[in-house]
Short mmCIF file of C-alpha atoms in Angstrom, two decimals:
data_model
loop_
_atom_site.label_atom_id
_atom_site.label_comp_id
_atom_site.label_asym_id
_atom_site.label_seq_id
_atom_site.Cartn_x
_atom_site.Cartn_y
_atom_site.Cartn_z
CA UNK A 142 0.00 0.00 0.00
CA UNK A 143 1.40 3.39 -1.00
CA UNK A 144 2.22 5.84 1.76
CA UNK A 145 -0.06 8.45 0.18
CA UNK A 146 -3.07 6.13 0.45
CA UNK A 147 -2.26 5.42 4.08
CA UNK A 148 -2.08 9.14 4.83
CA UNK A 149 -5.44 9.79 3.13
CA UNK A 150 -7.16 7.09 5.18
CA UNK A 151 -5.45 8.33 8.35
CA UNK A 152 -6.70 11.90 7.75
CA UNK A 153 -10.29 10.68 7.33
CA UNK A 154 -10.07 8.65 10.56
CA UNK A 155 -8.65 11.48 12.66
CA UNK A 156 -11.72 13.56 11.92
CA UNK A 157 -14.10 11.04 13.50
CA UNK A 158 -15.71 11.80 16.84
CA UNK A 159 -14.77 9.17 19.42
CA UNK A 160 -11.38 8.29 17.91
CA UNK A 161 -8.58 8.66 20.43
CA UNK A 162 -5.41 7.95 18.46
CA UNK A 163 -4.54 6.76 14.95
CA UNK A 164 -1.19 5.13 14.16
CA UNK A 165 -0.08 3.76 10.81
CA UNK A 166 2.77 1.68 9.39
CA UNK A 167 3.74 1.67 5.70
CA UNK A 168 5.94 -0.98 4.13
CA UNK A 169 6.66 -2.38 0.71
CA UNK A 170 3.46 -3.75 -0.83
CA UNK A 171 1.45 -3.23 2.32
CA UNK A 172 0.53 -1.17 5.32
CA UNK A 173 -1.59 -1.20 8.47
CA UNK A 174 -3.55 1.40 10.41
CA UNK A 175 -4.53 1.09 14.07
CA UNK A 176 -7.44 3.12 15.42
CA UNK A 177 -7.85 3.49 19.19
CA UNK A 178 -11.37 4.27 20.40
CA UNK A 179 -12.17 6.37 23.46
CA UNK A 180 -13.32 4.51 26.55
CA UNK A 181 -17.04 5.37 26.53
CA UNK A 182 -17.61 4.70 22.81
CA UNK A 183 -19.41 1.66 21.40
CA UNK A 184 -16.83 -0.41 19.54
CA UNK A 185 -19.34 -1.78 17.01
CA UNK A 186 -20.70 1.67 16.17
CA UNK A 187 -17.17 3.03 15.78
CA UNK A 188 -16.29 0.09 13.52
CA UNK A 189 -19.06 1.17 11.13
CA UNK A 190 -17.77 4.77 11.24
CA UNK A 191 -14.24 3.60 10.41
CA UNK A 192 -15.49 1.51 7.47
CA UNK A 193 -17.39 4.55 6.12
CA UNK A 194 -14.27 6.73 6.52
CA UNK A 195 -12.21 4.23 4.53
CA UNK A 196 -14.85 4.10 1.80
CA UNK A 197 -14.66 7.88 1.44
CA UNK A 198 -11.16 7.62 -0.05
CA UNK A 199 -11.81 8.42 -3.74
CA UNK A 200 -9.05 6.52 -5.54
CA UNK A 201 -7.17 3.32 -4.82
CA UNK A 202 -4.31 1.97 -6.97
CA UNK A 203 -5.30 -0.47 -9.69
CA UNK A 204 -4.81 -4.08 -8.65
CA UNK A 205 -4.72 -3.34 -4.93
CA UNK A 206 -6.30 -6.01 -2.78
CA UNK A 207 -9.43 -5.20 -0.85
CA UNK A 208 -8.90 -3.49 2.49
CA UNK A 209 -9.77 -5.48 5.59
CA UNK A 210 -11.36 -3.46 8.41
CA UNK A 211 -11.99 -5.36 11.63
CA UNK A 212 -12.01 -4.78 15.37
CA UNK A 213 -9.19 -6.31 17.32
CA UNK A 214 -10.32 -9.14 19.56
CA UNK A 215 -8.62 -10.10 22.82
CA UNK A 216 -7.24 -13.58 22.31
CA UNK A 217 -6.63 -15.93 25.27
CA UNK A 218 -4.43 -18.99 24.96
CA UNK A 219 -6.58 -22.00 25.83
CA UNK A 220 -5.16 -25.35 24.73
CA UNK A 221 -1.90 -26.46 23.06
CA UNK A 222 -0.96 -29.95 21.93
CA UNK A 223 1.52 -31.77 19.70
CA UNK A 224 0.76 -34.26 16.95
CA UNK A 225 3.49 -36.87 16.58
CA UNK A 226 4.03 -40.48 15.62
CA UNK A 227 6.72 -43.10 15.35
CA UNK A 228 8.37 -42.95 11.90
CA UNK A 229 5.74 -40.51 10.55
CA UNK A 230 7.05 -37.80 8.21
CA UNK A 231 6.36 -34.09 8.62
CA UNK A 232 4.14 -33.81 5.53
CA UNK A 233 1.79 -36.50 6.87
CA UNK A 234 1.70 -34.89 10.31
CA UNK A 235 0.83 -31.50 8.86
CA UNK A 236 -1.91 -33.02 6.72
CA UNK A 237 -3.40 -34.69 9.81
CA UNK A 238 -3.09 -31.45 11.80
CA UNK A 239 -4.89 -29.60 9.01
CA UNK A 240 -7.75 -32.10 9.18
CA UNK A 241 -7.84 -31.59 12.95
CA UNK A 242 -8.18 -27.87 12.35
CA UNK A 243 -11.21 -28.47 10.12
CA UNK A 244 -12.75 -30.76 12.75
CA UNK A 245 -12.23 -28.25 15.58
CA UNK A 246 -13.52 -25.30 13.57
CA UNK A 247 -16.69 -27.25 12.90
CA UNK A 248 -17.40 -27.20 16.63
CA UNK A 249 -19.40 -24.35 18.09
CA UNK A 250 -17.41 -21.52 19.72
CA UNK A 251 -14.02 -22.65 18.40
CA UNK A 252 -12.57 -20.23 15.85
CA UNK A 253 -8.96 -19.40 16.78
CA UNK A 254 -6.80 -22.36 15.72
CA UNK A 255 -3.20 -22.18 14.48
CA UNK A 256 -0.79 -24.85 13.26
CA UNK A 257 2.85 -24.16 14.11
CA UNK A 258 6.17 -25.93 14.45
CA UNK A 259 6.73 -26.67 10.77
CA UNK A 260 8.06 -24.72 7.76
CA UNK A 261 5.78 -23.11 5.20
CA UNK A 262 4.73 -25.21 2.22
CA UNK A 263 6.14 -24.35 -1.20
CA UNK A 264 5.72 -25.54 -4.78
CA UNK A 265 9.10 -26.27 -6.35
CA UNK A 266 9.31 -26.03 -10.16
CA UNK A 267 12.64 -27.37 -11.44
CA UNK A 268 13.03 -26.51 -15.13
CA UNK A 269 15.48 -28.67 -17.11
CA UNK A 270 17.78 -26.96 -19.60
CA UNK A 271 17.57 -29.80 -22.09
CA UNK A 272 13.77 -29.66 -22.00
CA UNK A 273 13.86 -25.93 -22.78
CA UNK A 274 16.08 -26.53 -25.78
CA UNK A 275 13.90 -29.41 -26.99
CA UNK A 276 10.78 -27.26 -27.05
CA UNK A 277 12.55 -24.03 -28.07
CA UNK A 278 11.59 -22.25 -24.82
CA UNK A 279 13.31 -19.84 -22.47
CA UNK A 280 13.18 -19.77 -18.71
CA UNK A 281 11.47 -16.36 -18.84
CA UNK A 282 8.65 -17.78 -20.97
CA UNK A 283 8.04 -20.58 -18.45
CA UNK A 284 8.06 -18.11 -15.54
CA UNK A 285 5.65 -15.81 -17.34
CA UNK A 286 3.27 -18.68 -18.03
CA UNK A 287 3.24 -19.69 -14.37
CA UNK A 288 2.75 -16.08 -13.27
CA UNK A 289 -0.03 -15.54 -15.80
CA UNK A 290 -1.92 -18.61 -14.61
CA UNK A 291 -1.67 -17.69 -10.91
CA UNK A 292 -3.31 -14.32 -10.41
CA UNK A 293 -5.21 -12.73 -7.56
CA UNK A 294 -6.57 -9.31 -8.47
CA UNK A 295 -9.61 -7.09 -8.39
CA UNK A 296 -11.57 -6.10 -11.44
CA UNK A 297 -13.58 -3.15 -10.21
CA UNK A 298 -17.22 -3.21 -9.14
CA UNK A 299 -20.71 -3.27 -10.62
CA UNK A 300 -23.31 -1.07 -8.95
CA UNK A 301 -26.97 -1.99 -9.06
CA UNK A 302 -30.03 -0.53 -7.38
CA UNK A 303 -29.99 -3.26 -4.75
CA UNK A 304 -26.30 -3.70 -4.01
CA UNK A 305 -22.74 -3.42 -5.30
CA UNK A 306 -20.86 -6.41 -6.76
CA UNK A 307 -17.08 -6.55 -6.50
CA UNK A 308 -15.26 -8.34 -9.33
CA UNK A 309 -12.27 -10.37 -8.15
CA UNK A 310 -10.09 -12.87 -10.03
CA UNK A 311 -8.66 -15.65 -7.91
CA UNK A 312 -6.79 -18.28 -9.90
CA UNK A 313 -4.06 -19.38 -7.54
CA UNK A 314 -2.76 -22.94 -7.28
CA UNK A 315 -1.87 -24.31 -3.86
CA UNK A 316 -0.57 -27.78 -4.78
CA UNK A 317 1.99 -28.92 -7.34
CA UNK A 318 -0.34 -31.36 -9.10
CA UNK A 319 -2.61 -28.44 -10.03
CA UNK A 320 0.20 -27.02 -12.23
CA UNK A 321 1.02 -30.18 -14.17
CA UNK A 322 -1.35 -29.41 -17.05
CA UNK A 323 -0.53 -25.70 -17.22
CA UNK A 324 -0.07 -24.76 -20.91
CA UNK A 325 3.31 -23.10 -21.48
CA UNK A 326 3.37 -22.91 -25.32
CA UNK A 327 1.35 -23.81 -28.42
CA UNK A 328 3.42 -25.62 -31.05
CA UNK A 329 2.95 -24.74 -34.78
CA UNK A 330 1.47 -28.17 -35.36
CA UNK A 331 -1.20 -27.52 -32.72
CA UNK A 332 0.28 -29.61 -29.94
CA UNK A 333 0.47 -28.20 -26.40
CA UNK A 334 3.56 -27.95 -24.25
CA UNK A 335 2.58 -28.29 -20.59
CA UNK A 336 4.62 -27.41 -17.55
CA UNK A 337 5.31 -31.01 -16.64
CA UNK A 338 6.86 -31.53 -20.10
CA UNK A 339 9.66 -29.09 -19.29
CA UNK A 340 9.84 -29.13 -15.48
CA UNK A 341 9.63 -31.34 -12.42
CA UNK A 342 6.96 -30.13 -10.00
CA UNK A 343 6.74 -31.20 -6.39
CA UNK A 344 5.37 -29.97 -3.10
CA UNK A 345 8.00 -29.32 -0.45
CA UNK A 346 8.68 -27.33 2.70
CA UNK A 347 10.64 -24.10 2.71
CA UNK A 348 14.23 -24.07 3.95
CA UNK A 349 13.26 -21.99 6.98
CA UNK A 350 14.70 -23.74 10.09
CA UNK A 351 11.37 -24.15 11.84
CA UNK A 352 10.71 -27.51 13.45
CA UNK A 353 9.24 -29.00 16.62
CA UNK A 354 10.15 -32.22 18.40
CA UNK A 355 8.46 -34.10 21.23
CA UNK A 356 10.07 -37.13 22.90
CA UNK A 357 12.75 -37.12 20.22
CA UNK A 358 10.21 -37.32 17.35
CA UNK A 359 9.25 -34.70 14.80
CA UNK A 360 5.92 -33.08 15.66
CA UNK A 361 3.41 -30.40 14.64
CA UNK A 362 1.97 -28.00 17.21
CA UNK A 363 -1.73 -27.07 17.28
CA UNK A 364 -2.64 -24.00 19.35
CA UNK A 365 -6.26 -23.18 20.26
CA UNK A 366 -7.26 -19.76 21.60
CA UNK A 367 -10.58 -18.18 22.54
CA UNK A 368 -12.03 -14.69 22.14
CA UNK A 369 -14.12 -12.68 24.59
CA UNK A 370 -17.28 -14.18 23.09
CA UNK A 371 -16.06 -17.77 23.55
CA UNK A 372 -16.07 -19.73 26.79
CA UNK A 373 -12.54 -20.86 27.66
CA UNK A 374 -13.69 -23.69 29.95
CA UNK A 375 -16.21 -25.07 27.44
CA UNK A 376 -13.72 -24.83 24.56
CA UNK A 377 -11.03 -26.67 26.54
CA UNK A 378 -13.51 -29.41 27.46
CA UNK A 379 -14.39 -29.93 23.78
CA UNK A 380 -10.73 -30.15 22.81
CA UNK A 381 -9.98 -32.60 25.65
CA UNK A 382 -12.81 -34.85 24.47
CA UNK A 383 -11.52 -34.62 20.88
CA UNK A 384 -7.98 -35.53 22.01
CA UNK A 385 -9.28 -38.50 24.02
CA UNK A 386 -11.33 -39.90 21.12
CA UNK A 387 -8.46 -39.39 18.64
CA UNK A 388 -5.91 -41.23 20.80
CA UNK A 389 -8.33 -44.10 21.35
CA UNK A 390 -8.85 -44.56 17.59
CA UNK A 391 -5.21 -44.21 16.45
CA UNK A 392 -2.17 -46.32 17.24
CA UNK A 393 0.59 -44.76 15.11
CA UNK A 394 -0.37 -41.08 15.59
CA UNK A 395 -0.59 -39.59 19.07
CA UNK A 396 -1.77 -36.28 20.50
CA UNK A 397 0.38 -35.08 23.42
CA UNK A 398 -1.14 -32.24 25.45
CA UNK A 399 1.31 -29.43 26.22
CA UNK A 400 -0.82 -26.82 28.02
CA UNK A 401 -4.40 -26.76 29.24
CA UNK A 402 -5.15 -23.28 30.63
CA UNK A 403 -8.58 -24.33 31.87
CA UNK A 404 -6.87 -26.34 34.64
CA UNK A 405 -5.15 -23.22 35.95
CA UNK A 406 -8.37 -21.24 35.72
CA UNK A 407 -10.28 -23.97 37.56
CA UNK A 408 -7.65 -24.11 40.31
CA UNK A 409 -7.78 -20.36 40.76
CA UNK A 410 -11.57 -20.46 40.95
CA UNK A 411 -11.45 -23.16 43.62
CA UNK A 412 -8.82 -21.24 45.52
CA UNK A 413 -10.92 -18.09 45.60
CA UNK A 414 -13.98 -20.08 46.63
CA UNK A 415 -12.53 -22.33 49.35
CA UNK A 416 -9.68 -20.27 50.77
CA UNK A 417 -10.03 -19.66 54.50
CA UNK A 418 -7.70 -18.37 57.20
CA UNK A 419 -7.59 -20.16 60.55
CA UNK A 420 -6.17 -17.80 63.16
CA UNK A 421 -6.53 -20.30 66.03
CA UNK A 422 -3.11 -21.22 67.45
CA UNK A 423 -2.54 -23.34 70.58
CA UNK A 424 0.63 -22.92 72.66
CA UNK A 425 2.29 -25.50 74.89
CA UNK A 426 1.87 -24.81 78.61
CA UNK A 427 4.81 -23.23 80.39
CA UNK A 428 5.00 -26.10 82.92
CA UNK A 429 5.22 -28.73 80.18
CA UNK A 430 7.71 -26.65 78.24
CA UNK A 431 9.91 -26.36 81.36
CA UNK A 432 9.96 -30.17 81.65
CA UNK A 433 11.03 -30.45 78.01
CA UNK A 434 13.90 -28.02 78.59
CA UNK A 435 15.13 -29.89 81.67
CA UNK A 436 15.16 -33.22 79.82
CA UNK A 437 16.81 -31.84 76.69
CA UNK A 438 20.11 -33.64 77.41
CA UNK A 439 18.39 -37.01 77.09
CA UNK A 440 16.28 -36.18 74.03
CA UNK A 441 18.23 -33.75 71.86
CA UNK A 442 18.99 -35.38 68.52
CA UNK A 443 22.53 -33.99 68.24
CA UNK A 444 23.43 -35.23 71.72
CA UNK A 445 21.97 -38.66 71.02
CA UNK A 446 24.02 -38.91 67.85
CA UNK A 447 27.17 -37.88 69.75
CA UNK A 448 26.50 -40.57 72.40
CA UNK A 449 26.14 -43.24 69.70
CA UNK A 450 29.41 -42.10 68.11
CA UNK A 451 31.16 -42.54 71.47
CA UNK A 452 29.83 -46.09 71.80
CA UNK A 453 30.95 -46.97 68.29
CA UNK A 454 34.43 -45.50 68.92
CA UNK A 455 34.69 -47.54 72.13
CA UNK A 456 33.95 -50.72 70.18
CA UNK A 457 36.64 -49.82 67.65
CA UNK A 458 39.12 -49.21 70.47
CA UNK A 459 38.38 -52.54 72.12
CA UNK A 460 38.59 -54.38 68.82
CA UNK A 461 41.99 -52.84 68.05
CA UNK A 462 43.53 -54.31 71.27
CA UNK A 463 43.06 -57.87 70.04
CA UNK A 464 46.58 -57.76 68.53
CA UNK A 465 48.07 -57.97 72.06
CA UNK A 466 46.34 -61.30 72.89
CA UNK A 467 47.65 -64.85 72.35
CA UNK A 468 46.16 -67.00 69.60
CA UNK A 469 45.40 -70.53 70.87
CA UNK A 470 45.04 -73.44 68.47
CA UNK A 471 43.81 -76.92 69.36
CA UNK A 472 44.50 -80.03 67.21
CA UNK A 473 43.42 -83.65 67.66
CA UNK A 474 43.26 -86.96 65.74
CA UNK A 475 42.27 -90.62 66.20
CA UNK A 476 43.62 -93.62 64.23
CA UNK A 477 42.64 -97.33 63.91
CA UNK A 478 44.47 -99.97 61.81
CA UNK A 479 43.74 -103.68 61.35
CA UNK A 480 45.85 -106.20 59.34
CA UNK A 481 45.17 -109.87 58.35
CA UNK A 482 48.11 -112.12 57.23
CA UNK A 483 48.45 -115.65 55.77
CA UNK A 484 48.73 -118.64 58.09
CA UNK A 485 52.38 -119.02 57.20
CA UNK A 486 53.18 -115.64 58.76
CA UNK A 487 54.47 -115.13 62.19
CA UNK A 488 51.25 -113.40 63.21
CA UNK A 489 47.91 -114.03 61.63
CA UNK A 490 46.42 -110.58 62.41
CA UNK A 491 47.28 -107.31 64.11
CA UNK A 492 45.18 -104.34 65.19
CA UNK A 493 46.51 -100.90 66.32
CA UNK A 494 44.69 -97.80 67.61
CA UNK A 495 45.93 -94.37 68.62
CA UNK A 496 44.84 -90.97 69.75
CA UNK A 497 46.79 -87.74 69.13
CA UNK A 498 46.15 -84.23 70.54
CA UNK A 499 47.99 -80.94 70.68
CA UNK A 500 47.79 -77.32 71.71
CA UNK A 501 49.52 -74.41 69.92
CA UNK A 502 50.02 -70.86 71.10
CA UNK A 503 50.80 -67.94 68.73
CA UNK A 504 51.68 -64.33 69.58
CA UNK A 505 52.78 -61.83 66.97
CA UNK A 506 55.76 -60.07 68.50
CA UNK A 507 56.95 -58.29 65.39
CA UNK A 508 54.23 -56.60 63.19
CA UNK A 509 56.07 -53.40 62.36
CA UNK A 510 54.19 -51.46 65.01
CA UNK A 511 50.90 -51.61 63.14
CA UNK A 512 48.96 -53.01 66.11
CA UNK A 513 50.13 -50.35 68.55
CA UNK A 514 49.47 -47.56 66.03
CA UNK A 515 45.94 -48.80 65.32
CA UNK A 516 45.16 -49.02 69.01
CA UNK A 517 46.45 -45.53 69.73
CA UNK A 518 44.47 -44.07 66.82
CA UNK A 519 41.30 -45.76 68.06
CA UNK A 520 41.91 -44.33 71.53
CA UNK A 521 42.42 -40.85 70.06
CA UNK A 522 39.19 -41.21 68.08
CA UNK A 523 37.36 -42.24 71.24
CA UNK A 524 38.70 -39.20 73.13
CA UNK A 525 37.75 -36.92 70.22
CA UNK A 526 34.20 -38.17 70.34
CA UNK A 527 34.07 -37.42 74.06
CA UNK A 528 35.26 -33.87 73.41
CA UNK A 529 32.80 -33.48 70.51
CA UNK A 530 29.96 -34.50 72.79
CA UNK A 531 30.95 -31.90 75.37
CA UNK A 532 31.13 -29.23 72.67
CA UNK A 533 27.74 -30.22 71.23
CA UNK A 534 26.26 -30.19 74.72
CA UNK A 535 27.42 -26.62 75.28
CA UNK A 536 26.11 -25.56 71.86
CA UNK A 537 22.72 -27.17 72.53
CA UNK A 538 22.52 -25.45 75.92
CA UNK A 539 23.29 -22.13 74.28
CA UNK A 540 20.76 -22.64 71.46
CA UNK A 541 18.04 -23.68 73.91
CA UNK A 542 18.72 -20.62 76.05
CA UNK A 543 18.50 -18.31 72.99
CA UNK A 544 15.39 -20.07 71.63
CA UNK A 545 13.72 -19.88 75.00
CA UNK A 546 14.46 -16.16 75.27
CA UNK A 547 13.21 -15.55 71.72
CA UNK A 548 10.01 -17.47 72.50
CA UNK A 549 9.37 -15.41 75.63
CA UNK A 550 9.93 -12.19 73.68
CA UNK A 551 7.46 -13.32 71.02
CA UNK A 552 4.85 -14.06 73.66
CA UNK A 553 5.31 -10.61 75.18
CA UNK A 554 4.97 -8.96 71.77
CA UNK A 555 1.80 -10.99 71.18
CA UNK A 556 0.41 -9.81 74.51
CA UNK A 557 1.16 -6.19 73.57
CA UNK A 558 -0.55 -6.65 70.20
CA UNK A 559 -3.62 -8.05 71.98
CA UNK A 560 -3.76 -4.93 74.12
CA UNK A 561 -3.19 -2.81 71.00
CA UNK A 562 -6.29 -4.38 69.39
CA UNK A 563 -8.33 -3.48 72.46
CA UNK A 564 -7.10 0.11 72.23
CA UNK A 565 -7.75 0.30 68.47
CA UNK A 566 -11.23 -1.17 68.95
CA UNK A 567 -12.11 1.40 71.60
CA UNK A 568 -10.77 4.16 69.37
CA UNK A 569 -12.86 2.93 66.43
CA UNK A 570 -16.03 2.75 68.54
CA UNK A 571 -15.40 6.26 69.87
CA UNK A 572 -14.71 7.55 66.35
CA UNK A 573 -17.96 5.97 65.13
CA UNK A 574 -19.94 7.86 67.79
CA UNK A 575 -18.10 11.08 66.97
CA UNK A 576 -18.82 10.60 63.27
CA UNK A 577 -22.53 10.13 63.99
CA UNK A 578 -22.47 13.39 65.98
CA UNK A 579 -20.65 15.18 63.15
CA UNK A 580 -17.54 15.84 65.20
CA UNK A 581 -15.09 14.10 62.80
CA UNK A 582 -14.97 13.52 59.05
CA UNK A 583 -15.40 10.24 57.19
CA UNK A 584 -11.65 10.21 56.46
CA UNK A 585 -10.87 10.18 60.19
CA UNK A 586 -13.41 7.40 60.72
CA UNK A 587 -11.85 5.30 57.95
CA UNK A 588 -8.42 5.89 59.44
CA UNK A 589 -9.61 4.55 62.81
CA UNK A 590 -11.09 1.53 61.02
CA UNK A 591 -7.82 0.96 59.13
CA UNK A 592 -5.87 1.14 62.41
CA UNK A 593 -8.09 -1.58 63.88
CA UNK A 594 -7.61 -3.83 60.84
CA UNK A 595 -3.85 -3.28 60.90
CA UNK A 596 -3.74 -4.14 64.60
CA UNK A 597 -5.65 -7.38 63.98
CA UNK A 598 -3.33 -8.30 61.10
CA UNK A 599 -0.24 -7.57 63.21
CA UNK A 600 -1.58 -9.74 66.02
CA UNK A 601 -2.08 -12.69 63.67
CA UNK A 602 1.43 -12.30 62.28
CA UNK A 603 2.94 -12.10 65.77
CA UNK A 604 0.90 -15.12 66.83
CA UNK A 605 2.40 -17.26 64.07
CA UNK A 606 5.88 -15.90 64.80
CA UNK A 607 5.47 -16.95 68.44
CA UNK A 608 4.33 -20.42 67.37
CA UNK A 609 7.37 -20.77 65.09
CA UNK A 610 9.62 -19.77 67.98
CA UNK A 611 7.97 -22.42 70.15
CA UNK A 612 8.48 -25.08 67.46
CA UNK A 613 12.15 -24.17 67.25
CA UNK A 614 12.48 -24.62 71.04
CA UNK A 615 10.66 -27.97 70.88
CA UNK A 616 12.97 -29.14 68.10
CA UNK A 617 16.05 -28.35 70.21
CA UNK A 618 14.60 -30.22 73.21
CA UNK A 619 13.83 -33.29 71.04
CA UNK A 620 10.05 -33.06 71.53
CA UNK A 621 8.88 -31.76 68.14
CA UNK A 622 7.37 -35.10 67.11
CA UNK A 623 5.86 -35.83 70.50
CA UNK A 624 3.23 -33.08 70.57
CA UNK A 625 -0.01 -32.63 68.66
CA UNK A 626 -0.68 -29.50 66.57
#
């Protein structure tokens, strides 16, 4: 769209009553104009006024496409999903996604559907040089024939008494097979040279690096949105049902849901509806808490762990001293032998029996000092665990003392906040009576009311802070899991 045309339309729009601001953008072969309407104006009425203002422009360039005037709708993202399959090519996926788009648009209140995650489709026409020479053609002649057969232009208008008719020529081809029989040249003998005689035509994707993958497989993304006139919850429910039925019917192609905004909206609705604040907090009695503090040495987790480490180190120390002990070995055997001889022998038979036993003692006197070193290291480890326990005990005592003091401070602050509420309540009641008598303004009354609300909020916050301080003290005394909340 020429810049001059844009300026003419912009001038007509600025003169309309109810138009707040007009901004325009001009670019090669196109342009856009944005009209902002004042708050109290009816958008549909102003849309009609804008259309009439555009129609008042006297001259448009020949061949310019019809202007599109529409109000801008607020679009809300509703449902996104991927279409993917094992060993399924991108062209098949996009064809299936396009059929899904037709199915969804056929449903009531579903109009905003976009297919993304794949390059744009193109028609590739590869002209062979030998074919051009065979038919005495040039590349320019082939290009002109393709351009001449694919036109989209306006042809003026015809006015009648009832209505106006716009003449528009639309002869575009969107698939390669539609161009196969395109006539490129008439031969002198009357034969026709078609485009497929001189070129190879195929549908392909552009070289734009635009692709989507899900679970390592190529995929196509389908995005569904809703306008102000469409119910987001109802639209999402229809899409969910469609996805369920599609997955049940298909084995090789699968729909994988990415986002379902109706779930978030439903959760927010439930949160607003069921959210309640429970300000009731129970505190452990001071007598019981004092018992927990006094028995902290026997129940603190850190001290119990230190005691177990000491026991384990003692076992290691005792086991290391085995090298200083004798090794005793006992052996024993029993034997029986019987022999029979011929009558000519000196003795006809002989039988012998015997028992053998022994005791052996072993003591490693020379081991390179390994036994003594191991024993000394085990003793050092045992002593270190004793010292670590004493250190942990002092740290636990210190932490319990600090936690106990912090807890007492929190309780005192809570008591002061309780008294502050009583003061703020009395002040609000007095201010209410003064306001009824006309002695103070409404601003002063609202300030007294705000002070009461702030005091109540502060008390609740301090109450939970005191409870947290109590839980910290119970944790240090080893009683956190032994009480009911």
